[in-house]
JSON list of C-alpha atoms in Angstrom, two decimals:
[
{"chain": "V", "resi": 1, "resn": "MET", "atom": "CA", "xyz": [-117.16, -20.99, -60.54]},
{"chain": "V", "resi": 2, "resn": "SER", "atom": "CA", "xyz": [-115.98, -20.91, -64.15]},
{"chain": "V", "resi": 3, "resn": "ASP", "atom": "CA", "xyz": [-113.26, -23.43, -63.27]},
{"chain": "V", "resi": 4, "resn": "SER", "atom": "CA", "xyz": [-115.83, -25.98, -62.04]},
{"chain": "V", "resi": 5, "resn": "ILE", "atom": "CA", "xyz": [-117.97, -25.54, -65.17]},
{"chain": "V", "resi": 6, "resn": "LEU", "atom": "CA", "xyz": [-114.92, -25.86, -67.40]},
{"chain": "V", "resi": 7, "resn": "ALA", "atom": "CA", "xyz": [-113.77, -28.97, -65.51]},
{"chain": "V", "resi": 8, "resn": "LEU", "atom": "CA", "xyz": [-117.22, -30.51, -65.66]},
{"chain": "V", "resi": 9, "resn": "TRP", "atom": "CA", "xyz": [-117.49, -29.82, -69.37]},
{"chain": "V", "resi": 10, "resn": "SER", "atom": "CA", "xyz": [-114.03, -31.15, -70.21]},
{"chain": "V", "resi": 11, "resn": "THR", "atom": "CA", "xyz": [-114.41, -34.38, -68.21]},
{"chain": "V", "resi": 12, "resn": "ASP", "atom": "CA", "xyz": [-117.84, -35.26, -69.63]},
{"chain": "V", "resi": 13, "resn": "GLN", "atom": "CA", "xyz": [-117.38, -37.87, -72.36]},
{"chain": "V", "resi": 14, "resn": "LYS", "atom": "CA", "xyz": [-120.96, -37.81, -73.60]},
{"chain": "V", "resi": 15, "resn": "ASP", "atom": "CA", "xyz": [-122.67, -35.37, -75.92]},
{"chain": "V", "resi": 16, "resn": "ALA", "atom": "CA", "xyz": [-125.94, -33.63, -75.11]},
{"chain": "V", "resi": 17, "resn": "THR", "atom": "CA", "xyz": [-127.98, -36.78, -75.76]},
{"chain": "V", "resi": 18, "resn": "GLY", "atom": "CA", "xyz": [-126.21, -38.91, -73.21]},
{"chain": "V", "resi": 19, "resn": "LEU", "atom": "CA", "xyz": [-124.85, -41.16, -75.97]},
{"chain": "V", "resi": 20, "resn": "THR", "atom": "CA", "xyz": [-121.14, -41.70, -76.33]},
{"chain": "V", "resi": 21, "resn": "PRO", "atom": "CA", "xyz": [-119.53, -40.94, -79.68]},
{"chain": "V", "resi": 22, "resn": "ASP", "atom": "CA", "xyz": [-118.85, -44.67, -80.05]},
{"chain": "V", "resi": 23, "resn": "GLU", "atom": "CA", "xyz": [-122.54, -45.50, -79.52]},
{"chain": "V", "resi": 24, "resn": "ILE", "atom": "CA", "xyz": [-123.57, -42.88, -82.08]},
{"chain": "V", "resi": 25, "resn": "GLU", "atom": "CA", "xyz": [-121.07, -44.29, -84.58]},
{"chain": "V", "resi": 26, "resn": "ARG", "atom": "CA", "xyz": [-122.28, -47.86, -83.89]},
{"chain": "V", "resi": 27, "resn": "ARG", "atom": "CA", "xyz": [-125.92, -46.86, -84.49]},
{"chain": "V", "resi": 28, "resn": "ALA", "atom": "CA", "xyz": [-125.01, -45.04, -87.71]},
{"chain": "V", "resi": 29, "resn": "ARG", "atom": "CA", "xyz": [-123.07, -48.08, -89.00]},
{"chain": "V", "resi": 30, "resn": "LEU", "atom": "CA", "xyz": [-125.92, -50.44, -88.10]},
{"chain": "V", "resi": 31, "resn": "LEU", "atom": "CA", "xyz": [-128.50, -48.32, -89.92]},
{"chain": "V", "resi": 32, "resn": "ARG", "atom": "CA", "xyz": [-126.25, -47.95, -92.96]},
{"chain": "V", "resi": 33, "resn": "ARG", "atom": "CA", "xyz": [-125.58, -51.70, -93.07]},
{"chain": "V", "resi": 34, "resn": "ARG", "atom": "CA", "xyz": [-129.32, -52.54, -92.83]},
{"chain": "V", "resi": 35, "resn": "VAL", "atom": "CA", "xyz": [-130.21, -50.07, -95.57]},
{"chain": "V", "resi": 36, "resn": "MET", "atom": "CA", "xyz": [-127.38, -51.24, -97.83]},
{"chain": "V", "resi": 37, "resn": "ARG", "atom": "CA", "xyz": [-128.43, -54.88, -97.38]},
{"chain": "V", "resi": 38, "resn": "ARG", "atom": "CA", "xyz": [-132.05, -54.01, -98.19]},
{"chain": "V", "resi": 39, "resn": "ASP", "atom": "CA", "xyz": [-131.01, -52.03, -101.26]},
{"chain": "V", "resi": 40, "resn": "ALA", "atom": "CA", "xyz": [-128.71, -54.82, -102.50]},
{"chain": "V", "resi": 41, "resn": "ILE", "atom": "CA", "xyz": [-131.60, -57.27, -102.29]},
{"chain": "V", "resi": 42, "resn": "GLU", "atom": "CA", "xyz": [-133.83, -54.81, -104.17]},
{"chain": "V", "resi": 43, "resn": "TYR", "atom": "CA", "xyz": [-131.22, -54.26, -106.89]},
{"chain": "V", "resi": 44, "resn": "GLY", "atom": "CA", "xyz": [-130.77, -58.03, -107.26]},
{"chain": "V", "resi": 45, "resn": "ALA", "atom": "CA", "xyz": [-134.52, -58.54, -107.55]},
{"chain": "V", "resi": 46, "resn": "GLY", "atom": "CA", "xyz": [-134.64, -55.71, -110.09]},
{"chain": "V", "resi": 47, "resn": "VAL", "atom": "CA", "xyz": [-132.01, -57.42, -112.24]},
{"chain": "V", "resi": 48, "resn": "ILE", "atom": "CA", "xyz": [-134.00, -60.68, -112.10]},
{"chain": "V", "resi": 49, "resn": "VAL", "atom": "CA", "xyz": [-137.22, -58.85, -113.08]},
{"chain": "V", "resi": 50, "resn": "LEU", "atom": "CA", "xyz": [-135.46, -57.11, -115.96]},
{"chain": "V", "resi": 51, "resn": "ALA", "atom": "CA", "xyz": [-133.98, -60.39, -117.19]},
{"chain": "V", "resi": 52, "resn": "GLY", "atom": "CA", "xyz": [-137.27, -62.27, -116.87]},
{"chain": "V", "resi": 53, "resn": "PHE", "atom": "CA", "xyz": [-139.39, -59.69, -118.66]},
{"chain": "V", "resi": 54, "resn": "GLY", "atom": "CA", "xyz": [-136.63, -59.12, -121.22]},
{"chain": "V", "resi": 55, "resn": "TRP", "atom": "CA", "xyz": [-136.81, -62.83, -122.01]},
{"chain": "V", "resi": 56, "resn": "ALA", "atom": "CA", "xyz": [-140.63, -62.59, -122.21]},
{"chain": "V", "resi": 57, "resn": "ILE", "atom": "CA", "xyz": [-140.36, -59.77, -124.74]},
{"chain": "V", "resi": 58, "resn": "ALA", "atom": "CA", "xyz": [-138.15, -61.93, -126.94]},
{"chain": "V", "resi": 59, "resn": "ALA", "atom": "CA", "xyz": [-140.15, -65.13, -126.47]},
{"chain": "V", "resi": 60, "resn": "LEU", "atom": "CA", "xyz": [-143.78, -63.97, -126.66]},
{"chain": "V", "resi": 61, "resn": "PRO", "atom": "CA", "xyz": [-145.27, -63.15, -130.04]},
{"chain": "V", "resi": 62, "resn": "VAL", "atom": "CA", "xyz": [-148.13, -60.98, -128.72]},
{"chain": "V", "resi": 63, "resn": "TRP", "atom": "CA", "xyz": [-147.33, -57.28, -129.00]},
{"chain": "V", "resi": 64, "resn": "SER", "atom": "CA", "xyz": [-149.71, -56.13, -126.26]},
{"chain": "V", "resi": 65, "resn": "ILE", "atom": "CA", "xyz": [-148.00, -58.43, -123.76]},
{"chain": "V", "resi": 66, "resn": "ARG", "atom": "CA", "xyz": [-144.57, -57.32, -125.02]},
{"chain": "V", "resi": 67, "resn": "ILE", "atom": "CA", "xyz": [-145.50, -53.66, -124.48]},
{"chain": "V", "resi": 68, "resn": "SER", "atom": "CA", "xyz": [-146.76, -54.42, -120.97]},
{"chain": "V", "resi": 69, "resn": "CYS", "atom": "CA", "xyz": [-143.46, -56.21, -120.24]},
{"chain": "V", "resi": 70, "resn": "ILE", "atom": "CA", "xyz": [-141.60, -53.10, -121.38]},
{"chain": "V", "resi": 71, "resn": "ALA", "atom": "CA", "xyz": [-143.78, -51.00, -119.03]},
{"chain": "V", "resi": 72, "resn": "ILE", "atom": "CA", "xyz": [-142.95, -53.33, -116.13]},
{"chain": "V", "resi": 73, "resn": "MET", "atom": "CA", "xyz": [-139.24, -53.06, -116.99]},
{"chain": "V", "resi": 74, "resn": "ILE", "atom": "CA", "xyz": [-139.50, -49.24, -117.05]},
{"chain": "V", "resi": 75, "resn": "GLY", "atom": "CA", "xyz": [-141.21, -49.38, -113.64]},
{"chain": "V", "resi": 76, "resn": "THR", "atom": "CA", "xyz": [-138.41, -51.59, -112.33]},
{"chain": "V", "resi": 77, "resn": "ILE", "atom": "CA", "xyz": [-135.76, -49.18, -113.58]},
{"chain": "V", "resi": 78, "resn": "ALA", "atom": "CA", "xyz": [-137.68, -46.28, -111.98]},
{"chain": "V", "resi": 79, "resn": "VAL", "atom": "CA", "xyz": [-137.72, -48.12, -108.64]},
{"chain": "V", "resi": 80, "resn": "MET", "atom": "CA", "xyz": [-133.99, -48.84, -108.87]},
{"chain": "V", "resi": 81, "resn": "ILE", "atom": "CA", "xyz": [-133.31, -45.16, -109.61]},
{"chain": "V", "resi": 82, "resn": "ASN", "atom": "CA", "xyz": [-135.56, -44.13, -106.71]},
{"chain": "V", "resi": 83, "resn": "LEU", "atom": "CA", "xyz": [-133.62, -46.44, -104.39]},
{"chain": "V", "resi": 84, "resn": "TRP", "atom": "CA", "xyz": [-130.33, -44.97, -105.60]},
{"chain": "V", "resi": 85, "resn": "ARG", "atom": "CA", "xyz": [-131.53, -41.41, -105.02]},
{"chain": "V", "resi": 86, "resn": "ARG", "atom": "CA", "xyz": [-132.73, -42.32, -101.52]},
{"chain": "V", "resi": 87, "resn": "ARG", "atom": "CA", "xyz": [-129.58, -44.18, -100.50]},
{"chain": "V", "resi": 88, "resn": "ILE", "atom": "CA", "xyz": [-128.12, -43.36, -97.14]},
{"chain": "V", "resi": 89, "resn": "PRO", "atom": "CA", "xyz": [-125.07, -41.09, -97.32]},
{"chain": "V", "resi": 90, "resn": "GLU", "atom": "CA", "xyz": [-121.79, -41.61, -95.53]},
{"chain": "V", "resi": 91, "resn": "PRO", "atom": "CA", "xyz": [-121.32, -39.41, -92.48]},
{"chain": "V", "resi": 92, "resn": "SER", "atom": "CA", "xyz": [-118.97, -36.59, -93.35]},
{"chain": "V", "resi": 93, "resn": "ALA", "atom": "CA", "xyz": [-115.45, -37.23, -92.13]},
{"chain": "V", "resi": 94, "resn": "ALA", "atom": "CA", "xyz": [-114.95, -33.45, -92.27]},
{"chain": "V", "resi": 95, "resn": "PHE", "atom": "CA", "xyz": [-117.36, -33.12, -89.34]},
{"chain": "V", "resi": 96, "resn": "GLY", "atom": "CA", "xyz": [-115.84, -35.93, -87.31]},
{"chain": "V", "resi": 97, "resn": "GLY", "atom": "CA", "xyz": [-118.07, -38.79, -88.49]},
{"chain": "V", "resi": 98, "resn": "ALA", "atom": "CA", "xyz": [-121.63, -39.53, -87.45]},
{"chain": "V", "resi": 99, "resn": "SER", "atom": "CA", "xyz": [-123.41, -37.27, -85.02]},
{"chain": "V", "resi": 100, "resn": "ILE", "atom": "CA", "xyz": [-126.69, -37.81, -83.25]},
{"chain": "V", "resi": 101, "resn": "ALA", "atom": "CA", "xyz": [-128.27, -35.22, -85.57]},
{"chain": "V", "resi": 102, "resn": "PHE", "atom": "CA", "xyz": [-126.96, -37.15, -88.60]},
{"chain": "V", "resi": 103, "resn": "CYS", "atom": "CA", "xyz": [-128.34, -40.44, -87.24]},
{"chain": "V", "resi": 104, "resn": "ARG", "atom": "CA", "xyz": [-131.71, -38.87, -86.49]},
{"chain": "V", "resi": 105, "resn": "ASP", "atom": "CA", "xyz": [-131.89, -37.27, -89.95]},
{"chain": "V", "resi": 106, "resn": "GLN", "atom": "CA", "xyz": [-131.16, -40.62, -91.58]},
{"chain": "V", "resi": 107, "resn": "LEU", "atom": "CA", "xyz": [-133.83, -42.35, -89.50]},
{"chain": "V", "resi": 108, "resn": "VAL", "atom": "CA", "xyz": [-136.31, -39.66, -90.55]},
{"chain": "V", "resi": 109, "resn": "ARG", "atom": "CA", "xyz": [-135.33, -40.11, -94.22]},
{"chain": "V", "resi": 110, "resn": "GLN", "atom": "CA", "xyz": [-135.76, -43.87, -94.04]},
{"chain": "V", "resi": 111, "resn": "ARG", "atom": "CA", "xyz": [-139.06, -43.56, -92.13]},
{"chain": "V", "resi": 112, "resn": "ASP", "atom": "CA", "xyz": [-140.45, -41.17, -94.74]},
{"chain": "V", "resi": 113, "resn": "MET", "atom": "CA", "xyz": [-139.23, -43.44, -97.53]},
{"chain": "V", "resi": 114, "resn": "LEU", "atom": "CA", "xyz": [-140.97, -46.48, -96.05]},
{"chain": "V", "resi": 115, "resn": "ALA", "atom": "CA", "xyz": [-144.15, -44.53, -95.31]},
{"chain": "V", "resi": 116, "resn": "SER", "atom": "CA", "xyz": [-144.40, -43.34, -98.94]},
{"chain": "V", "resi": 117, "resn": "VAL", "atom": "CA", "xyz": [-143.73, -46.73, -100.55]},
{"chain": "V", "resi": 118, "resn": "TRP", "atom": "CA", "xyz": [-146.92, -46.59, -102.66]},
{"chain": "V", "resi": 119, "resn": "ARG", "atom": "CA", "xyz": [-145.75, -43.47, -104.43]},
{"chain": "V", "resi": 120, "resn": "TRP", "atom": "CA", "xyz": [-142.13, -44.25, -105.30]},
{"chain": "V", "resi": 121, "resn": "TYR", "atom": "CA", "xyz": [-141.92, -48.07, -105.14]},
{"chain": "V", "resi": 122, "resn": "LEU", "atom": "CA", "xyz": [-145.26, -49.69, -105.93]},
{"chain": "V", "resi": 123, "resn": "GLY", "atom": "CA", "xyz": [-146.60, -46.88, -108.13]},
{"chain": "V", "resi": 124, "resn": "PRO", "atom": "CA", "xyz": [-144.08, -47.31, -110.97]},
{"chain": "V", "resi": 125, "resn": "PHE", "atom": "CA", "xyz": [-145.10, -50.98, -111.31]},
{"chain": "V", "resi": 126, "resn": "MET", "atom": "CA", "xyz": [-148.85, -50.32, -111.49]},
{"chain": "V", "resi": 127, "resn": "PRO", "atom": "CA", "xyz": [-149.16, -49.27, -115.17]},
{"chain": "V", "resi": 128, "resn": "GLY", "atom": "CA", "xyz": [-147.15, -52.23, -116.41]},
{"chain": "V", "resi": 129, "resn": "VAL", "atom": "CA", "xyz": [-148.92, -54.73, -114.16]},
{"chain": "V", "resi": 130, "resn": "LEU", "atom": "CA", "xyz": [-152.37, -53.45, -115.16]},
{"chain": "V", "resi": 131, "resn": "MET", "atom": "CA", "xyz": [-151.39, -53.45, -118.84]},
{"chain": "V", "resi": 132, "resn": "PHE", "atom": "CA", "xyz": [-150.07, -57.00, -118.48]},
{"chain": "V", "resi": 133, "resn": "LEU", "atom": "CA", "xyz": [-153.27, -58.26, -116.86]},
{"chain": "V", "resi": 134, "resn": "VAL", "atom": "CA", "xyz": [-155.45, -56.56, -119.49]},
{"chain": "V", "resi": 135, "resn": "ALA", "atom": "CA", "xyz": [-153.27, -57.89, -122.33]},
{"chain": "V", "resi": 136, "resn": "VAL", "atom": "CA", "xyz": [-153.36, -61.44, -120.99]},
{"chain": "V", "resi": 137, "resn": "GLY", "atom": "CA", "xyz": [-157.13, -61.17, -120.45]},
{"chain": "V", "resi": 138, "resn": "TRP", "atom": "CA", "xyz": [-157.65, -59.80, -123.94]},
{"chain": "V", "resi": 139, "resn": "GLU", "atom": "CA", "xyz": [-155.58, -62.53, -125.57]},
{"chain": "V", "resi": 140, "resn": "THR", "atom": "CA", "xyz": [-157.27, -65.23, -123.50]},
{"chain": "V", "resi": 141, "resn": "ALA", "atom": "CA", "xyz": [-160.73, -63.86, -124.46]},
{"chain": "V", "resi": 142, "resn": "ARG", "atom": "CA", "xyz": [-159.79, -64.06, -128.14]},
{"chain": "V", "resi": 143, "resn": "HIS", "atom": "CA", "xyz": [-159.25, -67.82, -127.86]},
{"chain": "V", "resi": 144, "resn": "LYS", "atom": "CA", "xyz": [-161.46, -68.93, -124.98]},
{"chain": "V", "resi": 145, "resn": "PRO", "atom": "CA", "xyz": [-164.82, -68.01, -123.43]},
{"chain": "V", "resi": 146, "resn": "LEU", "atom": "CA", "xyz": [-165.06, -64.72, -121.53]},
{"chain": "V", "resi": 147, "resn": "ALA", "atom": "CA", "xyz": [-165.45, -66.52, -118.18]},
{"chain": "V", "resi": 148, "resn": "ALA", "atom": "CA", "xyz": [-162.14, -68.32, -118.78]},
{"chain": "V", "resi": 149, "resn": "ALA", "atom": "CA", "xyz": [-160.47, -64.99, -119.60]},
{"chain": "V", "resi": 150, "resn": "ILE", "atom": "CA", "xyz": [-161.79, -63.39, -116.40]},
{"chain": "V", "resi": 151, "resn": "ILE", "atom": "CA", "xyz": [-160.61, -66.34, -114.33]},
{"chain": "V", "resi": 152, "resn": "GLY", "atom": "CA", "xyz": [-157.29, -66.26, -116.19]},
{"chain": "V", "resi": 153, "resn": "VAL", "atom": "CA", "xyz": [-156.78, -62.65, -115.13]},
{"chain": "V", "resi": 154, "resn": "ALA", "atom": "CA", "xyz": [-158.19, -62.98, -111.61]},
{"chain": "V", "resi": 155, "resn": "ILE", "atom": "CA", "xyz": [-155.93, -65.90, -110.66]},
{"chain": "V", "resi": 156, "resn": "PRO", "atom": "CA", "xyz": [-152.69, -63.91, -111.06]},
{"chain": "V", "resi": 157, "resn": "ALA", "atom": "CA", "xyz": [-154.28, -60.54, -110.13]},
{"chain": "V", "resi": 158, "resn": "ILE", "atom": "CA", "xyz": [-155.31, -61.61, -106.62]},
{"chain": "V", "resi": 159, "resn": "PRO", "atom": "CA", "xyz": [-151.80, -62.66, -105.47]},
{"chain": "V", "resi": 160, "resn": "VAL", "atom": "CA", "xyz": [-150.25, -59.60, -107.16]},
{"chain": "V", "resi": 161, "resn": "LEU", "atom": "CA", "xyz": [-152.68, -57.31, -105.33]},
{"chain": "V", "resi": 162, "resn": "GLY", "atom": "CA", "xyz": [-151.98, -59.25, -102.12]},
{"chain": "V", "resi": 163, "resn": "MET", "atom": "CA", "xyz": [-148.26, -58.79, -102.63]},
{"chain": "V", "resi": 164, "resn": "PHE", "atom": "CA", "xyz": [-148.68, -55.03, -103.14]},
{"chain": "V", "resi": 165, "resn": "VAL", "atom": "CA", "xyz": [-150.76, -54.78, -99.95]},
{"chain": "V", "resi": 166, "resn": "LEU", "atom": "CA", "xyz": [-148.23, -56.91, -98.04]},
{"chain": "V", "resi": 167, "resn": "VAL", "atom": "CA", "xyz": [-145.31, -54.74, -99.21]},
{"chain": "V", "resi": 168, "resn": "HIS", "atom": "CA", "xyz": [-147.23, -51.63, -98.14]},
{"chain": "V", "resi": 169, "resn": "PHE", "atom": "CA", "xyz": [-148.12, -53.18, -94.76]},
{"chain": "V", "resi": 170, "resn": "LEU", "atom": "CA", "xyz": [-144.56, -54.35, -94.01]},
{"chain": "V", "resi": 171, "resn": "ASN", "atom": "CA", "xyz": [-143.15, -50.96, -94.94]},
{"chain": "V", "resi": 172, "resn": "ARG", "atom": "CA", "xyz": [-145.64, -49.22, -92.66]},
{"chain": "V", "resi": 173, "resn": "ILE", "atom": "CA", "xyz": [-144.48, -51.49, -89.82]},
{"chain": "V", "resi": 174, "resn": "GLY", "atom": "CA", "xyz": [-140.88, -50.57, -90.63]},
{"chain": "V", "resi": 175, "resn": "ALA", "atom": "CA", "xyz": [-141.78, -46.87, -90.65]},
{"chain": "V", "resi": 176, "resn": "ARG", "atom": "CA", "xyz": [-143.39, -47.21, -87.20]},
{"chain": "V", "resi": 177, "resn": "ARG", "atom": "CA", "xyz": [-140.27, -48.95, -85.85]},
{"chain": "V", "resi": 178, "resn": "LEU", "atom": "CA", "xyz": [-138.08, -46.17, -87.18]},
{"chain": "V", "resi": 179, "resn": "GLN", "atom": "CA", "xyz": [-140.43, -43.60, -85.64]},
{"chain": "V", "resi": 180, "resn": "ALA", "atom": "CA", "xyz": [-139.98, -45.34, -82.29]},
{"chain": "V", "resi": 181, "resn": "GLU", "atom": "CA", "xyz": [-136.19, -45.02, -82.68]},
{"chain": "V", "resi": 182, "resn": "ILE", "atom": "CA", "xyz": [-136.57, -41.33, -83.54]},
{"chain": "V", "resi": 183, "resn": "ILE", "atom": "CA", "xyz": [-138.71, -40.79, -80.45]},
{"chain": "V", "resi": 184, "resn": "ALA", "atom": "CA", "xyz": [-136.10, -42.59, -78.31]},
{"chain": "V", "resi": 185, "resn": "ILE", "atom": "CA", "xyz": [-133.34, -40.35, -79.67]},
{"chain": "V", "resi": 186, "resn": "ASP", "atom": "CA", "xyz": [-135.47, -37.27, -79.01]},
{"chain": "V", "resi": 187, "resn": "ARG", "atom": "CA", "xyz": [-136.11, -38.46, -75.43]},
{"chain": "V", "resi": 188, "resn": "GLU", "atom": "CA", "xyz": [-132.40, -39.05, -74.87]},
{"chain": "V", "resi": 189, "resn": "ALA", "atom": "CA", "xyz": [-131.71, -35.53, -76.17]},
{"chain": "V", "resi": 190, "resn": "ASP", "atom": "CA", "xyz": [-134.29, -34.09, -73.75]},
{"chain": "V", "resi": 191, "resn": "VAL", "atom": "CA", "xyz": [-132.82, -36.01, -70.81]},
{"chain": "V", "resi": 192, "resn": "GLY", "atom": "CA", "xyz": [-129.23, -35.01, -71.64]}
]
């Protein structure tokens, strides 16, 4: 009896989840590539934001707007640091590369990251954006009627708010997709 169990175990090429080591490795590479592409886009956008608001600090004579630009730049740096801290690690070569547990853990990390986007991604921008809108409104009200100042703030505030809501919504969709992948891995583990 022990010979048949040993033979069965040694001839089985799949792990407990029913996935081959090659499939696990492929999934890990795909996730890593998607996350790295997303992060590269975010870092590039961060550099553009820093350059644009850096230019605004030098070009605009109004100190309240300059200070709000600095706050937006600080928020951008905070987001870039948050992305760096949440980057996806390489599977450890010491443990033979990616495992199903490693892949699942990374999916959980990315899902939680997307689900908490308000706290670590959008939140750091909020003080600077609010300060910027108030500073622009204040400066506009000093030179034009109050109604013009309110309209001058509302026109950029509405698309900015819409963008924040859209980013939140898209990240929630991404978190749900990752949750579906996690559930599929868990099902495969139960079947295997």
